[in-house]
mmCIF file of C-alpha atoms and ligand atoms in Angstrom:
data_model
loop_
_atom_site.group_PDB
_atom_site.id
_atom_site.type_symbol
_atom_site.label_atom_id
_atom_site.label_comp_id
_atom_site.label_asym_id
_atom_site.label_seq_id
_atom_site.Cartn_x
_atom_site.Cartn_y
_atom_site.Cartn_z
ATOM 1 C CA MET A 1 -47.460 22.366 -38.296
ATOM 2 C CA ALA A 2 -49.605 24.210 -34.867
ATOM 3 C CA ARG A 3 -50.631 20.666 -33.896
ATOM 4 C CA PHE A 4 -47.892 18.655 -34.068
ATOM 5 C CA SER A 5 -45.244 21.005 -32.216
ATOM 6 C CA TYR A 6 -48.422 21.212 -29.210
ATOM 7 C CA LEU A 7 -47.728 17.623 -29.546
ATOM 8 C CA LEU A 8 -44.127 17.445 -29.013
ATOM 9 C CA LEU A 9 -44.084 19.705 -26.213
ATOM 10 C CA PRO A 10 -44.230 17.164 -23.094
ATOM 11 C CA LEU A 11 -41.115 15.524 -25.187
ATOM 12 C CA LEU A 12 -39.258 19.369 -24.771
ATOM 13 C CA LEU A 13 -40.280 19.230 -20.920
ATOM 14 C CA TRP A 14 -39.515 16.228 -20.507
ATOM 15 C CA GLN A 15 -35.801 17.257 -21.508
ATOM 16 C CA CYS A 16 -35.470 19.510 -20.402
ATOM 17 C CA HIS A 17 -35.892 17.598 -16.769
ATOM 18 C CA THR A 18 -33.385 15.629 -17.094
ATOM 19 C CA ALA A 19 -31.270 17.890 -19.064
ATOM 20 C CA VAL A 20 -29.014 17.727 -15.455
ATOM 21 C CA GLU A 21 -28.020 14.028 -16.705
ATOM 22 C CA GLU A 22 -26.643 11.867 -13.298
ATOM 23 C CA ILE A 23 -23.029 11.527 -13.657
ATOM 24 C CA PRO A 24 -22.084 7.969 -13.321
ATOM 25 C CA ILE A 25 -18.135 6.808 -11.400
ATOM 26 C CA SER A 26 -16.313 4.983 -12.720
ATOM 27 C CA GLY A 27 -12.780 3.786 -13.424
ATOM 28 C CA PRO A 28 -10.713 2.031 -16.267
ATOM 29 C CA ALA A 29 -11.698 -2.107 -16.655
ATOM 30 C CA TYR A 30 -8.560 -2.856 -14.412
ATOM 31 C CA SER A 31 -10.069 -0.664 -11.300
ATOM 32 C CA GLY A 32 -12.039 -3.192 -9.399
ATOM 33 C CA PRO A 33 -15.920 -2.893 -7.858
ATOM 34 C CA LEU A 34 -16.378 0.565 -6.107
ATOM 35 C CA THR A 35 -17.535 0.998 -3.150
ATOM 36 C CA TYR A 36 -19.052 4.176 -3.653
ATOM 37 C CA THR A 37 -21.408 4.219 -6.754
ATOM 38 C CA GLY A 38 -23.086 7.407 -4.687
ATOM 39 C CA GLY A 39 -25.249 6.937 -2.419
ATOM 40 C CA ASP A 40 -28.940 5.809 -3.398
ATOM 41 C CA ARG A 41 -29.995 8.879 -2.271
ATOM 42 C CA PHE A 42 -29.567 11.620 -4.293
ATOM 43 C CA ALA A 43 -28.036 11.579 -8.626
ATOM 44 C CA ARG A 44 -24.871 12.671 -8.729
ATOM 45 C CA THR A 45 -24.631 15.312 -11.380
ATOM 46 C CA GLU A 46 -22.201 18.043 -12.240
ATOM 47 C CA ARG A 47 -25.330 20.276 -10.306
ATOM 48 C CA THR A 48 -23.624 18.332 -6.749
ATOM 49 C CA ILE A 49 -20.758 18.084 -7.894
ATOM 50 C CA ALA A 50 -19.567 21.598 -8.772
ATOM 51 C CA LEU A 51 -21.297 22.503 -4.973
ATOM 52 C CA GLY A 52 -18.742 19.423 -3.009
ATOM 53 C CA GLN A 53 -16.384 21.399 -5.022
ATOM 54 C CA LYS A 54 -17.180 24.919 -3.857
ATOM 55 C CA LEU A 55 -17.966 23.758 -0.115
ATOM 56 C CA PHE A 56 -14.470 22.004 -0.099
ATOM 57 C CA ASN A 57 -12.687 25.200 -0.853
ATOM 58 C CA ASP A 58 -14.994 27.117 0.814
ATOM 59 C CA PRO A 59 -12.956 28.347 4.511
ATOM 60 C CA ASN A 60 -16.798 30.077 5.641
ATOM 61 C CA LEU A 61 -17.369 26.177 7.370
ATOM 62 C CA SER A 62 -15.233 26.170 9.557
ATOM 63 C CA ILE A 63 -16.406 28.283 13.407
ATOM 64 C CA ASP A 64 -13.444 30.825 12.394
ATOM 65 C CA SER A 65 -13.452 31.509 8.117
ATOM 66 C CA THR A 66 -10.423 30.243 8.511
ATOM 67 C CA ILE A 67 -10.026 26.869 7.650
ATOM 68 C CA SER A 68 -11.146 24.730 4.620
ATOM 69 C CA CYS A 69 -11.412 20.524 2.994
ATOM 70 C CA ALA A 70 -8.845 22.508 0.636
ATOM 71 C CA SER A 71 -6.497 24.487 3.151
ATOM 72 C CA CYS A 72 -4.724 20.849 3.983
ATOM 73 C CA HIS A 73 -5.599 18.551 0.969
ATOM 74 C CA LYS A 74 -3.948 20.334 -1.734
ATOM 75 C CA ALA A 75 -5.540 19.866 -5.860
ATOM 76 C CA ASP A 76 -2.026 19.794 -7.413
ATOM 77 C CA ALA A 77 -0.150 17.153 -4.904
ATOM 78 C CA TYR A 78 -2.898 14.630 -4.721
ATOM 79 C CA PHE A 79 -5.357 16.307 -2.146
ATOM 80 C CA SER A 80 -2.364 15.600 0.653
ATOM 81 C CA ASP A 81 -0.368 18.235 2.474
ATOM 82 C CA PRO A 82 3.213 18.482 0.798
ATOM 83 C CA GLY A 83 6.101 19.352 2.920
ATOM 84 C CA LYS A 84 4.405 19.032 6.285
ATOM 85 C CA ALA A 85 4.696 15.753 8.765
ATOM 86 C CA LEU A 86 1.100 17.654 10.432
ATOM 87 C CA SER A 87 -1.175 20.602 8.783
ATOM 88 C CA VAL A 88 -2.046 23.825 10.405
ATOM 89 C CA GLY A 89 -5.712 23.479 11.493
ATOM 90 C CA LEU A 90 -7.947 25.881 13.679
ATOM 91 C CA GLU A 91 -5.149 28.530 15.369
ATOM 92 C CA GLY A 92 -2.365 27.301 13.717
ATOM 93 C CA THR A 93 -2.841 24.492 16.188
ATOM 94 C CA PRO A 94 -1.211 21.434 14.133
ATOM 95 C CA THR A 95 -2.997 18.477 13.329
ATOM 96 C CA GLN A 96 -2.421 14.536 15.382
ATOM 97 C CA ARG A 97 -1.398 12.896 11.801
ATOM 98 C CA ASN A 98 -0.506 13.842 8.083
ATOM 99 C CA ALA A 99 -2.619 14.961 5.754
ATOM 100 C CA SER A 100 -4.005 11.900 3.562
ATOM 101 C CA ALA A 101 -3.794 12.492 0.043
ATOM 102 C CA LEU A 102 -7.018 11.999 -1.517
ATOM 103 C CA VAL A 103 -7.423 9.560 -4.471
ATOM 104 C CA ASN A 104 -9.478 7.090 -5.996
ATOM 105 C CA LEU A 105 -11.845 7.659 -2.381
ATOM 106 C CA ALA A 106 -14.874 5.743 -4.486
ATOM 107 C CA TRP A 107 -12.537 2.633 -4.547
ATOM 108 C CA HIS A 108 -11.817 2.546 -0.816
ATOM 109 C CA PRO A 109 -13.531 0.058 1.792
ATOM 110 C CA TYR A 110 -13.482 2.838 4.421
ATOM 111 C CA PHE A 111 -11.520 5.771 6.024
ATOM 112 C CA PHE A 112 -9.311 7.739 8.293
ATOM 113 C CA ALA A 113 -5.240 5.856 9.983
ATOM 114 C CA GLU A 114 -7.302 3.363 12.243
ATOM 115 C CA GLY A 115 -10.027 2.837 9.475
ATOM 116 C CA GLY A 116 -13.415 3.697 11.660
ATOM 117 C CA VAL A 117 -15.524 4.972 8.327
ATOM 118 C CA ARG A 118 -16.927 2.627 5.750
ATOM 119 C CA ASN A 119 -19.025 6.004 3.271
ATOM 120 C CA LEU A 120 -17.349 8.197 1.776
ATOM 121 C CA GLU A 121 -20.347 10.355 2.861
ATOM 122 C CA LEU A 122 -19.746 9.920 6.347
ATOM 123 C CA SER A 123 -15.882 10.573 6.057
ATOM 124 C CA SER A 124 -16.984 14.630 6.138
ATOM 125 C CA PHE A 125 -18.017 14.414 9.264
ATOM 126 C CA VAL A 126 -14.780 13.730 11.107
ATOM 127 C CA PRO A 127 -13.349 16.660 9.920
ATOM 128 C CA ILE A 128 -16.315 18.864 11.100
ATOM 129 C CA ASN A 129 -16.284 17.512 14.308
ATOM 130 C CA ASN A 130 -12.809 17.562 15.151
ATOM 131 C CA ARG A 131 -11.219 20.228 17.428
ATOM 132 C CA HIS A 132 -8.771 20.688 15.370
ATOM 133 C CA GLU A 133 -10.604 21.197 12.068
ATOM 134 C CA PHE A 134 -13.921 22.072 11.747
ATOM 135 C CA GLY A 135 -14.276 22.500 15.674
ATOM 136 C CA ARG A 136 -17.658 22.119 14.105
ATOM 137 C CA GLU A 137 -21.112 19.821 14.638
ATOM 138 C CA LEU A 138 -22.643 19.168 11.029
ATOM 139 C CA HIS A 139 -25.664 20.443 11.685
ATOM 140 C CA ASP A 140 -24.367 24.839 12.659
ATOM 141 C CA VAL A 141 -23.182 24.085 9.170
ATOM 142 C CA VAL A 142 -25.671 23.035 7.243
ATOM 143 C CA GLU A 143 -27.758 25.987 9.075
ATOM 144 C CA GLY A 144 -24.657 28.497 8.757
ATOM 145 C CA LEU A 145 -25.661 27.558 5.046
ATOM 146 C CA MET A 146 -28.590 28.702 5.025
ATOM 147 C CA GLU A 147 -28.603 31.921 5.978
ATOM 148 C CA ASP A 148 -26.283 32.351 2.735
ATOM 149 C CA PRO A 149 -28.975 32.667 -0.372
ATOM 150 C CA CYS A 150 -26.061 31.443 -2.657
ATOM 151 C CA TYR A 151 -26.062 28.345 -0.688
ATOM 152 C CA VAL A 152 -29.529 28.298 -0.617
ATOM 153 C CA LEU A 153 -30.113 28.504 -4.496
ATOM 154 C CA GLU A 154 -27.169 25.499 -5.867
ATOM 155 C CA PHE A 155 -28.697 23.529 -2.587
ATOM 156 C CA SER A 156 -32.549 23.564 -4.075
ATOM 157 C CA GLU A 157 -31.064 23.254 -8.018
ATOM 158 C CA ALA A 158 -28.410 20.610 -7.002
ATOM 159 C CA PHE A 159 -30.438 18.189 -5.021
ATOM 160 C CA GLY A 160 -34.702 19.589 -5.711
ATOM 161 C CA SER A 161 -35.866 20.667 -2.371
ATOM 162 C CA GLN A 162 -35.860 23.145 0.618
ATOM 163 C CA PRO A 163 -34.205 23.471 3.139
ATOM 164 C CA ILE A 164 -30.365 22.313 2.644
ATOM 165 C CA SER A 165 -30.434 18.777 5.142
ATOM 166 C CA ASP A 166 -27.313 17.062 6.942
ATOM 167 C CA ALA A 167 -28.118 14.104 4.166
ATOM 168 C CA GLN A 168 -27.289 16.896 1.388
ATOM 169 C CA PHE A 169 -24.200 18.083 2.170
ATOM 170 C CA VAL A 170 -21.686 15.019 3.429
ATOM 171 C CA THR A 171 -23.430 13.614 -0.232
ATOM 172 C CA ALA A 172 -22.613 16.786 -2.097
ATOM 173 C CA LEU A 173 -19.067 17.210 -1.017
ATOM 174 C CA ALA A 174 -18.436 13.301 -1.490
ATOM 175 C CA HIS A 175 -19.909 13.528 -5.224
ATOM 176 C CA TYR A 176 -16.952 15.768 -5.536
ATOM 177 C CA MET A 177 -14.258 14.164 -4.104
ATOM 178 C CA ALA A 178 -15.634 10.337 -5.579
ATOM 179 C CA GLY A 179 -14.048 12.657 -8.725
ATOM 180 C CA LEU A 180 -10.561 12.912 -7.560
ATOM 181 C CA GLN A 181 -9.096 10.638 -9.555
ATOM 182 C CA HIS A 182 -5.890 9.520 -11.152
ATOM 183 C CA TYR A 183 -5.566 6.283 -13.439
ATOM 184 C CA ASP A 184 -3.234 8.903 -15.683
ATOM 185 C CA SER A 185 0.358 7.977 -14.130
ATOM 186 C CA PRO A 186 2.876 5.633 -16.442
ATOM 187 C CA TYR A 187 2.432 2.566 -13.865
ATOM 188 C CA ASP A 188 -1.559 2.716 -15.252
ATOM 189 C CA GLN A 189 -0.348 2.377 -18.891
ATOM 190 C CA TRP A 190 1.666 -0.340 -17.774
ATOM 191 C CA LEU A 191 -1.316 -1.740 -16.888
ATOM 192 C CA SER A 192 -3.275 -1.141 -20.202
ATOM 193 C CA GLY A 193 -1.412 -2.723 -21.244
ATOM 194 C CA ASP A 194 1.639 -0.553 -22.612
ATOM 195 C CA SER A 195 4.594 -2.726 -22.022
ATOM 196 C CA ARG A 196 6.773 0.057 -23.206
ATOM 197 C CA ALA A 197 5.002 2.396 -20.994
ATOM 198 C CA LEU A 198 7.781 1.801 -17.757
ATOM 199 C CA GLY A 199 11.468 1.801 -18.900
ATOM 200 C CA PRO A 200 13.959 -0.464 -17.503
ATOM 201 C CA ASP A 201 15.021 -0.003 -14.392
ATOM 202 C CA ALA A 202 10.593 0.470 -13.213
ATOM 203 C CA HIS A 203 10.668 -2.944 -14.706
ATOM 204 C CA ILE A 204 12.500 -3.941 -12.213
ATOM 205 C CA GLY A 205 11.800 -2.336 -9.269
ATOM 206 C CA LEU A 206 7.768 -3.117 -10.164
ATOM 207 C CA GLU A 207 8.958 -7.108 -10.194
ATOM 208 C CA LEU A 208 11.032 -5.989 -6.287
ATOM 209 C CA PHE A 209 8.109 -4.048 -5.361
ATOM 210 C CA GLU A 210 6.313 -7.701 -6.175
ATOM 211 C CA THR A 211 8.166 -9.004 -4.156
ATOM 212 C CA HIS A 212 8.135 -7.632 -0.876
ATOM 213 C CA CYS A 213 5.256 -5.004 -1.298
ATOM 214 C CA THR A 214 2.805 -6.069 -2.673
ATOM 215 C CA SER A 215 0.926 -8.195 0.252
ATOM 216 C CA CYS A 216 0.252 -5.051 1.876
ATOM 217 C CA HIS A 217 0.591 -2.315 -1.196
ATOM 218 C CA SER A 218 -1.437 -4.893 -4.019
ATOM 219 C CA GLY A 219 -4.360 -4.202 -6.925
ATOM 220 C CA PRO A 220 -4.747 -1.219 -8.766
ATOM 221 C CA GLN A 221 -5.466 1.214 -5.366
ATOM 222 C CA LEU A 222 -1.250 -0.122 -4.305
ATOM 223 C CA SER A 223 -2.788 -1.297 -1.498
ATOM 224 C CA SER A 224 -5.067 -4.741 -0.675
ATOM 225 C CA PHE A 225 -6.763 -1.701 2.202
ATOM 226 C CA ALA A 226 -6.249 -4.174 5.069
ATOM 227 C CA ILE A 227 -5.176 -2.428 8.509
ATOM 228 C CA ALA A 228 -1.736 -3.379 9.378
ATOM 229 C CA THR A 229 2.161 -2.884 11.222
ATOM 230 C CA ASN A 230 4.564 -2.399 8.854
ATOM 231 C CA GLY A 231 6.739 -2.530 11.535
ATOM 232 C CA LEU A 232 9.218 1.037 10.871
ATOM 233 C CA PRO A 233 9.743 3.205 13.933
ATOM 234 C CA THR A 234 7.030 5.934 14.293
ATOM 235 C CA ASN A 235 5.831 8.432 17.123
ATOM 236 C CA ALA A 236 4.248 7.571 19.630
ATOM 237 C CA ASP A 237 0.105 6.074 17.824
ATOM 238 C CA TYR A 238 -2.672 3.982 18.479
ATOM 239 C CA GLY A 239 -3.212 3.684 14.833
ATOM 240 C CA ARG A 240 -5.968 0.596 14.464
ATOM 241 C CA MET A 241 -5.911 0.296 18.929
ATOM 242 C CA ASN A 242 -7.915 2.963 19.383
ATOM 243 C CA LEU A 243 -10.895 1.754 18.052
ATOM 244 C CA THR A 244 -10.961 -1.822 19.257
ATOM 245 C CA ASN A 245 -9.201 -1.090 22.550
ATOM 246 C CA ASN A 246 -6.993 -4.787 21.927
ATOM 247 C CA ALA A 247 -3.536 -4.644 22.533
ATOM 248 C CA GLU A 248 -2.915 -6.573 19.326
ATOM 249 C CA ASP A 249 -4.237 -3.480 16.946
ATOM 250 C CA SER A 250 -1.344 -1.410 18.587
ATOM 251 C CA GLY A 251 0.332 0.666 16.333
ATOM 252 C CA ALA A 252 -1.774 -0.619 12.933
ATOM 253 C CA PHE A 253 -2.853 1.873 10.515
ATOM 254 C CA LYS A 254 -5.233 1.333 7.694
ATOM 255 C CA ILE A 255 -2.036 0.545 3.946
ATOM 256 C CA PRO A 256 -1.941 3.470 2.346
ATOM 257 C CA THR A 257 -2.264 4.044 -1.454
ATOM 258 C CA LEU A 258 1.150 4.636 -3.354
ATOM 259 C CA ARG A 259 -0.741 6.790 -5.915
ATOM 260 C CA GLY A 260 0.730 9.260 -6.173
ATOM 261 C CA ILE A 261 3.342 9.118 -4.009
ATOM 262 C CA ALA A 262 6.078 11.079 -5.051
ATOM 263 C CA LEU A 263 4.598 14.265 -4.285
ATOM 264 C CA THR A 264 3.171 13.441 -1.478
ATOM 265 C CA TYR A 265 5.096 13.665 1.035
ATOM 266 C CA PRO A 266 6.454 13.383 4.049
ATOM 267 C CA TYR A 267 5.577 9.737 4.779
ATOM 268 C CA MET A 268 3.653 7.643 7.198
ATOM 269 C CA HIS A 269 0.755 8.736 9.511
ATOM 270 C CA ASP A 270 2.579 10.611 11.189
ATOM 271 C CA GLY A 271 5.137 12.252 8.521
ATOM 272 C CA SER A 272 8.192 11.332 9.677
ATOM 273 C CA TYR A 273 9.455 10.295 6.814
ATOM 274 C CA ALA A 274 11.342 13.396 4.981
ATOM 275 C CA ASP A 275 11.161 11.605 2.072
ATOM 276 C CA LEU A 276 11.369 7.883 -0.774
ATOM 277 C CA ASP A 277 14.727 7.618 0.262
ATOM 278 C CA THR A 278 14.600 7.237 3.850
ATOM 279 C CA VAL A 279 11.445 5.040 3.446
ATOM 280 C CA LEU A 280 13.374 2.420 1.418
ATOM 281 C CA ARG A 281 16.018 2.741 3.556
ATOM 282 C CA THR A 282 13.957 1.974 6.655
ATOM 283 C CA TYR A 283 12.347 -1.118 5.303
ATOM 284 C CA ASN A 284 15.353 -2.562 3.744
ATOM 285 C CA LYS A 285 16.857 -2.362 7.637
ATOM 286 C CA VAL A 286 13.269 -3.217 9.270
ATOM 287 C CA ARG A 287 12.163 -6.135 7.720
ATOM 288 C CA ALA A 288 15.598 -7.822 6.461
ATOM 289 C CA LEU A 289 15.402 -7.210 3.306
ATOM 290 C CA GLY A 290 18.625 -7.715 1.982
ATOM 291 C CA LEU A 291 18.556 -5.216 -1.212
ATOM 292 C CA THR A 292 21.281 -3.116 -3.178
ATOM 293 C CA GLY A 293 21.134 0.332 -3.538
ATOM 294 C CA LYS A 294 21.358 -0.050 -6.943
ATOM 295 C CA GLU A 295 17.983 -2.353 -5.911
ATOM 296 C CA LEU A 296 16.410 0.189 -3.298
ATOM 297 C CA ALA A 297 17.352 2.570 -6.934
ATOM 298 C CA HIS A 298 15.439 1.254 -8.625
ATOM 299 C CA LEU A 299 12.360 0.617 -6.661
ATOM 300 C CA LYS A 300 12.043 4.024 -6.264
ATOM 301 C CA ALA A 301 12.259 4.395 -10.353
ATOM 302 C CA PHE A 302 8.530 2.148 -10.071
ATOM 303 C CA LEU A 303 7.329 4.202 -7.302
ATOM 304 C CA ASN A 304 7.932 7.849 -8.592
ATOM 305 C CA THR A 305 5.791 5.693 -12.423
ATOM 306 C CA LEU A 306 3.056 5.755 -9.872
ATOM 307 C CA HIS A 307 1.734 9.613 -10.827
HETATM 308 C C1 HEC B 1 -6.169 20.922 9.188
HETATM 309 C C2 HEC B 1 -6.389 19.404 8.589
HETATM 310 C C3 HEC B 1 -7.834 19.287 7.680
HETATM 311 C C4 HEC B 1 -8.520 19.628 6.831
HETATM 312 C C5 HEC B 1 -8.933 21.530 7.076
HETATM 313 C C6 HEC B 1 -9.282 18.644 6.040
HETATM 314 N N1 HEC B 1 -8.535 17.069 6.654
HETATM 315 FE FE1 HEC B 1 -9.450 15.650 5.410
HETATM 316 N N2 HEC B 1 -7.558 14.760 6.602
HETATM 317 C C7 HEC B 1 -7.155 15.693 7.145
HETATM 318 C C8 HEC B 1 -5.453 14.728 7.767
HETATM 319 C C9 HEC B 1 -4.595 14.839 9.173
HETATM 320 C C10 HEC B 1 -6.461 13.065 8.127
HETATM 321 C C11 HEC B 1 -5.667 11.876 8.066
HETATM 322 C C12 HEC B 1 -6.498 12.196 9.452
HETATM 323 C C13 HEC B 1 -6.415 10.207 10.116
HETATM 324 O O1 HEC B 1 -5.864 9.526 9.169
HETATM 325 O O2 HEC B 1 -6.419 10.209 11.151
HETATM 326 C C14 HEC B 1 -7.253 13.732 6.301
HETATM 327 C C15 HEC B 1 -8.355 12.404 6.215
HETATM 328 C C16 HEC B 1 -9.044 12.751 5.661
HETATM 329 C C17 HEC B 1 -10.065 11.790 4.779
HETATM 330 C C18 HEC B 1 -9.163 10.125 5.067
HETATM 331 C C19 HEC B 1 -8.628 9.655 3.844
HETATM 332 C C20 HEC B 1 -7.834 7.842 3.613
HETATM 333 O O3 HEC B 1 -7.797 7.649 2.620
HETATM 334 O O4 HEC B 1 -9.044 7.338 4.318
HETATM 335 C C21 HEC B 1 -10.732 12.289 4.347
HETATM 336 C C22 HEC B 1 -11.640 11.400 2.851
HETATM 337 C C23 HEC B 1 -10.955 13.695 4.563
HETATM 338 N N3 HEC B 1 -9.476 13.822 5.194
HETATM 339 C C24 HEC B 1 -11.359 15.118 3.475
HETATM 340 C C25 HEC B 1 -11.851 16.030 4.362
HETATM 341 C C26 HEC B 1 -13.461 16.639 4.288
HETATM 342 C C27 HEC B 1 -14.553 15.948 3.330
HETATM 343 C C28 HEC B 1 -12.698 18.370 4.618
HETATM 344 C C29 HEC B 1 -13.678 18.997 4.520
HETATM 345 C C30 HEC B 1 -15.167 19.283 5.371
HETATM 346 C C31 HEC B 1 -11.047 17.427 5.449
HETATM 347 N N4 HEC B 1 -11.043 16.459 5.409
HETATM 348 C C32 HEC B 1 -10.199 19.233 6.152
HETATM 349 C C33 HEC B 1 -6.666 17.103 7.268
HETATM 350 C C34 HEC B 1 -7.880 17.813 7.448
HETATM 351 C C1 HEC B 2 3.041 -5.973 6.510
HETATM 352 C C2 HEC B 2 1.520 -4.822 5.324
HETATM 353 C C3 HEC B 2 3.029 -3.620 4.816
HETATM 354 C C4 HEC B 2 4.335 -3.979 3.601
HETATM 355 C C5 HEC B 2 4.714 -5.198 3.084
HETATM 356 C C6 HEC B 2 4.468 -2.982 3.072
HETATM 357 N N1 HEC B 2 3.570 -1.257 3.233
HETATM 358 FE FE1 HEC B 2 3.967 -0.356 3.041
HETATM 359 N N2 HEC B 2 2.345 0.538 4.073
HETATM 360 C C7 HEC B 2 2.219 -0.389 5.390
HETATM 361 C C8 HEC B 2 1.822 0.197 6.267
HETATM 362 C C9 HEC B 2 0.558 -0.768 6.775
HETATM 363 C C10 HEC B 2 1.586 1.702 6.061
HETATM 364 C C11 HEC B 2 1.131 2.950 7.292
HETATM 365 C C12 HEC B 2 1.331 2.834 8.293
HETATM 366 C C13 HEC B 2 2.286 4.756 9.028
HETATM 367 O O1 HEC B 2 1.084 4.983 8.291
HETATM 368 O O2 HEC B 2 2.451 4.722 9.265
HETATM 369 C C14 HEC B 2 2.052 2.423 4.707
HETATM 370 C C15 HEC B 2 3.094 3.115 4.290
HETATM 371 C C16 HEC B 2 4.087 3.080 3.185
HETATM 372 C C17 HEC B 2 3.924 4.350 2.198
HETATM 373 C C18 HEC B 2 3.651 5.874 3.147
HETATM 374 C C19 HEC B 2 2.647 5.591 2.253
HETATM 375 C C20 HEC B 2 2.266 7.859 3.325
HETATM 376 O O3 HEC B 2 1.592 7.944 2.042
HETATM 377 O O4 HEC B 2 2.332 7.750 3.979
HETATM 378 C C21 HEC B 2 5.238 4.196 1.375
HETATM 379 C C22 HEC B 2 5.971 5.361 0.393
HETATM 380 C C23 HEC B 2 5.021 2.622 1.869
HETATM 381 N N3 HEC B 2 4.515 1.257 2.086
HETATM 382 C C24 HEC B 2 6.060 2.341 0.662
HETATM 383 C C25 HEC B 2 6.524 -0.116 0.442
HETATM 384 C C26 HEC B 2 7.179 -0.434 0.427
HETATM 385 C C27 HEC B 2 8.270 0.452 -0.821
HETATM 386 C C28 HEC B 2 7.246 -1.811 0.430
HETATM 387 C C29 HEC B 2 8.204 -2.459 -0.358
HETATM 388 C C30 HEC B 2 9.268 -2.567 0.314
HETATM 389 C C31 HEC B 2 6.454 -1.702 1.570
HETATM 390 N N4 HEC B 2 5.267 -0.759 2.090
HETATM 391 C C32 HEC B 2 5.487 -3.057 2.160
HETATM 392 C C33 HEC B 2 2.148 -1.783 4.997
HETATM 393 C C34 HEC B 2 3.228 -2.538 4.600
#
């Protein structure tokens, strides 16, 4: 008997070692191919995700310990900043743009309105460096964490090595953000084959949406993720041209997802459209869609099924 348990010991130890299971990123069958699968450096586990969540909510990462990612990305509104055209950054200064919703990011091919960042892990550099957001260098943030014994322990438990590295930091945040998924709206039920998930108004709205909007807001994320100009008047912002210096990119932006759109107001890169009625009325006029008031109401009923 004693000999039997002795033989089992290596197996038990091996099981302990692998007790922290890898948590793959996945969505429903219709969600399409992932653009981020967790990176190839570290396994995505409960620990790396929990650490990412803690970092996301920690104001001590900003230069004056006042601002966390969650200050501008609110969990109850698809991680947007509802009601604020521009968010409040360091020392009360406004951000340059309206805070994006963070939803199903593991399916986005790139990030930010001009589409300049192609990897979810690298996306954290932008708010950390931005003078309105954290106002810091990533490396200084990581050095600061090394003075906190809790973080030192949590990082070494999550990543199995010391000291804390910049790569571990951005991976933890990306592992957390990749889990900010929403596939439980009435529209998702409809996509999964439940034909009764959309009411009659929303159903007519979907048909209008397919005629007038899906050239840009297509597929399960309600965006082709192309960089485009929608023609709606907004405040001056060169958009993609900031990156390319190419005049034809002036005013072109990443086509945003419309998931959760009813909750992520106000709208557009500058937040200059207060509500969906204003957005729809303006699209109708600027793009000469010729829709009646009733049809606009149907379109809105459809947009309301996206959360
Ligand atoms: C002071 C407000 C503020 C803070 C703090 C902030 N963000 Fe943002 N975030 C924004 C704004 C504004 C945008 C849109 C910027 C743009 O498109 O140029 C944005 C966009 C993003 C995007 C791109 C989303 C997309 O669909 O392209 C990601 C990812 C993101 N933020 C992650 C973070 C993370 C991670 C943190 C913390 C390290 C953070 N943000 C902190 C305001 C903020
Ligand atoms: C030519 C491509 C194109 C078409 C067609 C188009 N859009 Fe857009 N849409 C965009 C772009 C690009 C933006 C982002 C513009 C900005 O940030 O200023 C946008 C933004 C939006 C927003 C605001 C999203 C947010 O998070 O702020 C809504 C709502 C919207 N579109 C709905 C629609 C509807 C409804 C239709 C059809 C009537 C439509 N769009 C047709 C490209 C398009």
